[in-house]
Short mmCIF file of C-alpha atoms in Angstrom, two decimals:
data_model
loop_
_atom_site.label_atom_id
_atom_site.label_comp_id
_atom_site.label_asym_id
_atom_site.label_seq_id
_atom_site.Cartn_x
_atom_site.Cartn_y
_atom_site.Cartn_z
CA UNK A 1 0.20 -0.23 0.07
CA UNK A 2 1.56 3.28 -0.76
CA UNK A 3 -0.76 6.34 -0.93
CA UNK A 4 -3.97 4.79 1.08
CA UNK A 5 -7.16 5.31 -0.01
CA UNK A 6 -8.26 7.16 -3.15
CA UNK A 7 -11.09 9.20 -0.99
CA UNK A 8 -11.56 10.68 2.23
CA UNK A 9 -14.59 10.33 4.36
CA UNK A 10 -16.22 13.58 3.25
CA UNK A 11 -15.98 12.64 -0.40
CA UNK A 12 -13.24 14.63 -1.26
CA UNK A 13 -10.74 12.94 -4.04
CA UNK A 14 -7.55 12.27 -2.50
CA UNK A 15 -4.72 13.87 -4.52
CA UNK A 16 -2.54 11.44 -6.61
CA UNK A 17 0.80 12.07 -4.44
CA UNK A 18 3.81 10.43 -5.70
CA UNK A 19 5.18 7.06 -5.98
CA UNK A 20 7.15 7.05 -2.60
CA UNK A 21 6.79 3.42 -0.88
CA UNK A 22 5.07 4.09 2.45
CA UNK A 23 5.63 0.97 4.85
CA UNK A 24 2.15 1.77 6.40
CA UNK A 25 0.73 -0.85 8.70
CA UNK A 26 -2.37 -2.65 8.76
CA UNK A 27 -3.53 -0.90 12.20
CA UNK A 28 -3.13 2.40 10.64
CA UNK A 29 -5.90 4.83 11.46
CA UNK A 30 -6.35 8.08 9.05
CA UNK A 31 -7.65 11.80 10.85
CA UNK A 32 -8.39 14.62 8.22
CA UNK A 33 -8.59 17.45 10.71
CA UNK A 34 -6.40 20.18 9.70
CA UNK A 35 -5.55 23.37 12.18
CA UNK A 36 -5.47 25.86 9.15
CA UNK A 37 -8.35 26.76 7.16
CA UNK A 38 -8.35 24.71 3.86
CA UNK A 39 -7.09 26.72 0.89
CA UNK A 40 -4.80 29.19 2.82
CA UNK A 41 -2.27 31.20 1.93
CA UNK A 42 0.23 33.48 3.09
CA UNK A 43 2.68 35.72 1.78
CA UNK A 44 6.76 34.89 3.38
CA UNK A 45 6.03 37.75 6.25
CA UNK A 46 2.85 36.27 7.40
CA UNK A 47 4.55 32.94 7.67
CA UNK A 48 7.69 33.74 9.27
CA UNK A 49 6.75 36.24 12.11
CA UNK A 50 5.34 33.69 14.62
CA UNK A 51 8.91 31.94 14.30
CA UNK A 52 10.68 35.05 14.90
CA UNK A 53 8.42 35.51 17.69
CA UNK A 54 7.91 31.92 19.16
CA UNK A 55 10.96 30.08 20.78
CA UNK A 56 11.81 26.60 19.29
CA UNK A 57 10.73 23.80 21.24
CA UNK A 58 13.39 21.20 22.35
CA UNK A 59 13.08 17.75 21.72
CA UNK A 60 13.79 14.72 23.56
CA UNK A 61 16.90 12.88 22.58
CA UNK A 62 19.03 9.58 23.18
CA UNK A 63 22.52 9.05 23.41
CA UNK A 64 23.37 7.82 20.18
CA UNK A 65 21.65 10.52 18.43
CA UNK A 66 23.35 12.25 15.40
CA UNK A 67 22.89 16.19 15.37
CA UNK A 68 21.66 17.29 11.68
CA UNK A 69 20.22 20.38 10.35
CA UNK A 70 17.70 21.24 7.41
CA UNK A 71 17.23 24.12 5.67
CA UNK A 72 13.50 25.36 5.39
CA UNK A 73 13.87 28.26 2.51
CA UNK A 74 10.58 30.37 1.84
CA UNK A 75 10.16 32.65 -1.04
CA UNK A 76 7.42 34.59 -2.29
CA UNK A 77 5.79 33.74 -5.75
CA UNK A 78 3.10 34.35 -7.91
CA UNK A 79 0.62 32.76 -5.79
CA UNK A 80 2.03 33.87 -2.17
CA UNK A 81 4.85 31.75 0.03
CA UNK A 82 6.49 28.73 -1.95
CA UNK A 83 8.84 26.29 -0.09
CA UNK A 84 11.98 24.90 -0.98
CA UNK A 85 11.70 21.06 -1.37
CA UNK A 86 14.23 18.49 -2.97
CA UNK A 87 13.43 14.58 -3.54
CA UNK A 88 16.14 11.93 -2.85
CA UNK A 89 17.37 9.92 -5.43
CA UNK A 90 16.15 6.54 -5.54
CA UNK A 91 19.84 5.58 -5.47
CA UNK A 92 20.30 6.04 -2.27
CA UNK A 93 20.16 3.18 0.59
CA UNK A 94 18.03 5.15 3.28
CA UNK A 95 14.92 7.19 2.56
CA UNK A 96 14.96 6.72 -1.27
CA UNK A 97 12.74 8.99 -3.14
CA UNK A 98 11.50 10.74 -0.26
CA UNK A 99 10.71 14.46 -0.45
CA UNK A 100 13.07 16.81 2.01
CA UNK A 101 14.48 19.77 2.68
CA UNK A 102 17.96 20.57 2.36
CA UNK A 103 20.29 19.14 5.53
CA UNK A 104 22.66 16.77 6.73
CA UNK A 105 24.81 15.67 9.69
CA UNK A 106 26.50 18.83 11.76
CA UNK A 107 30.15 18.22 11.03
CA UNK A 108 32.41 18.83 14.74
CA UNK A 109 32.30 22.37 15.34
CA UNK A 110 29.29 23.53 13.23
CA UNK A 111 26.28 25.35 14.46
CA UNK A 112 22.87 23.90 12.96
CA UNK A 113 22.70 26.99 10.60
CA UNK A 114 26.09 26.59 9.57
CA UNK A 115 25.42 23.00 8.74
CA UNK A 116 21.88 23.92 7.08
CA UNK A 117 23.57 26.73 4.59
CA UNK A 118 26.36 24.32 4.13
CA UNK A 119 24.11 21.51 3.26
CA UNK A 120 21.68 23.59 1.02
CA UNK A 121 24.77 25.01 -0.95
CA UNK A 122 26.24 21.48 -1.60
CA UNK A 123 22.85 19.87 -2.54
CA UNK A 124 20.97 22.59 -4.60
CA UNK A 125 23.92 25.27 -5.14
CA UNK A 126 22.32 27.94 -3.13
CA UNK A 127 25.03 30.50 -1.93
CA UNK A 128 25.19 30.75 2.05
CA UNK A 129 24.82 34.55 1.65
CA UNK A 130 21.53 34.37 0.29
CA UNK A 131 19.28 33.42 2.67
CA UNK A 132 18.24 35.38 5.47
CA UNK A 133 17.65 33.24 8.71
CA UNK A 134 14.65 34.01 10.65
CA UNK A 135 14.82 31.14 13.20
CA UNK A 136 13.98 27.74 14.27
CA UNK A 137 11.20 25.41 14.35
CA UNK A 138 11.02 22.64 17.04
CA UNK A 139 13.60 20.21 17.18
CA UNK A 140 12.87 16.53 16.30
CA UNK A 141 14.32 13.15 17.09
CA UNK A 142 13.87 10.23 14.58
CA UNK A 143 14.33 6.97 15.71
CA UNK A 144 14.36 5.26 12.29
CA UNK A 145 17.75 7.58 11.27
CA UNK A 146 18.84 8.24 14.98
CA UNK A 147 18.76 12.04 13.90
CA UNK A 148 18.35 14.92 16.29
CA UNK A 149 17.07 17.53 13.74
CA UNK A 150 17.08 21.38 14.13
CA UNK A 151 14.86 22.91 11.35
CA UNK A 152 16.27 26.43 10.13
CA UNK A 153 13.69 28.87 8.88
CA UNK A 154 15.34 31.27 6.07
CA UNK A 155 13.66 33.28 3.27
CA UNK A 156 15.07 34.51 -0.21
CA UNK A 157 14.35 37.78 -1.74
CA UNK A 158 13.99 36.35 -4.91
CA UNK A 159 12.35 32.75 -5.93
CA UNK A 160 15.78 31.21 -7.45
CA UNK A 161 16.11 28.73 -10.02
CA UNK A 162 17.94 25.99 -8.44
CA UNK A 163 18.77 22.27 -9.65
CA UNK A 164 20.53 19.17 -7.93
CA UNK A 165 24.60 19.14 -7.58
CA UNK A 166 24.98 15.95 -5.69
CA UNK A 167 23.81 12.46 -6.27
CA UNK A 168 21.83 12.53 -3.13
CA UNK A 169 18.50 14.36 -4.95
CA UNK A 170 17.36 14.16 -8.40
CA UNK A 171 14.91 17.04 -8.07
CA UNK A 172 14.24 20.45 -6.89
CA UNK A 173 11.14 22.00 -6.42
CA UNK A 174 9.23 25.25 -5.11
CA UNK A 175 5.98 24.24 -3.99
CA UNK A 176 3.19 26.62 -2.91
CA UNK A 177 1.90 26.52 0.48
CA UNK A 178 -1.49 27.10 -1.27
CA UNK A 179 -0.64 23.24 -2.84
CA UNK A 180 -0.50 22.00 1.11
CA UNK A 181 -3.66 23.55 1.77
CA UNK A 182 -5.46 22.67 -1.12
CA UNK A 183 -8.42 19.95 -0.25
CA UNK A 184 -7.66 16.65 -0.29
CA UNK A 185 -4.01 17.09 0.23
CA UNK A 186 -3.28 16.54 4.07
CA UNK A 187 -3.91 14.03 6.72
CA UNK A 188 -2.48 12.61 9.33
CA UNK A 189 -2.30 8.71 10.34
CA UNK A 190 -1.51 6.88 13.87
CA UNK A 191 0.09 3.87 13.24
CA UNK A 192 0.27 2.36 16.93
CA UNK A 193 4.06 1.55 17.12
CA UNK A 194 6.59 1.96 19.77
CA UNK A 195 8.65 3.69 20.52
CA UNK A 196 6.28 6.58 20.33
CA UNK A 197 2.82 6.62 18.63
CA UNK A 198 3.05 10.35 17.74
CA UNK A 199 0.90 11.30 14.40
CA UNK A 200 2.64 11.20 11.12
CA UNK A 201 1.78 13.72 8.77
CA UNK A 202 1.03 13.30 4.91
CA UNK A 203 0.60 15.74 2.01
CA UNK A 204 -0.43 14.30 -1.14
CA UNK A 205 0.44 16.66 -3.93
CA UNK A 206 -0.38 15.88 -7.80
CA UNK A 207 3.01 14.17 -8.33
CA UNK A 208 4.66 13.46 -4.83
CA UNK A 209 3.94 12.49 -1.76
CA UNK A 210 5.60 14.61 1.32
CA UNK A 211 5.68 12.71 4.83
CA UNK A 212 8.13 11.77 7.52
CA UNK A 213 10.11 14.59 9.41
CA UNK A 214 9.38 16.78 6.39
CA UNK A 215 5.59 16.98 6.87
CA UNK A 216 5.93 17.38 10.58
CA UNK A 217 7.88 20.47 9.83
CA UNK A 218 5.42 21.68 7.40
CA UNK A 219 2.50 21.16 9.38
CA UNK A 220 4.32 22.86 13.02
CA UNK A 221 4.75 26.06 10.07
CA UNK A 222 1.60 26.10 9.03
CA UNK A 223 -0.13 25.47 12.23
CA UNK A 224 1.58 28.51 13.70
CA UNK A 225 -0.92 30.64 11.50
CA UNK A 226 -3.70 29.60 12.99
#
């Protein structure tokens, strides 16, 4: 099973989503409430204002966790704010084909901001001098990859045309926030699995499915607008 059912309980057609293989257990329970208005969009200033004013929550971690950072980049487009996403190559061993933010492991002595900017430069050619860092979202621990992730939120004055620069990604895309809030796009699931039964979030776009840690961060960003 990759993308779940084709329609929601209210009859709204579910968007097609991508080809990502999602290891959904038979016990998964779907939920459809959203803390943001369907079809809503915001400017970059509106999206980032709560990030600037809100301290980032610190997530619980574990001894073997590897510290990482990702760069959540926003720029204004024709229909409001857009977010920069990449698709991980199918040639990778872990998280192949998944939608993610530019990011990776922190090098010794690096701050999360330095890591996020460096990784974005290496992965998509974004000069570290171009983004304006505005704050952080809540830190996140992932048990599968044993990572402690710091999401760095940044803005660009211009929606730059970027492309993959390494074998890690095979697609770079600017996704309008309005695409994330469209009817039939978002739902969350509970899988009832140890060690933590927290909700998993999904955004089914027309040609990709965003889920996992990336969707979790997007949900936090959008929820700050409610």
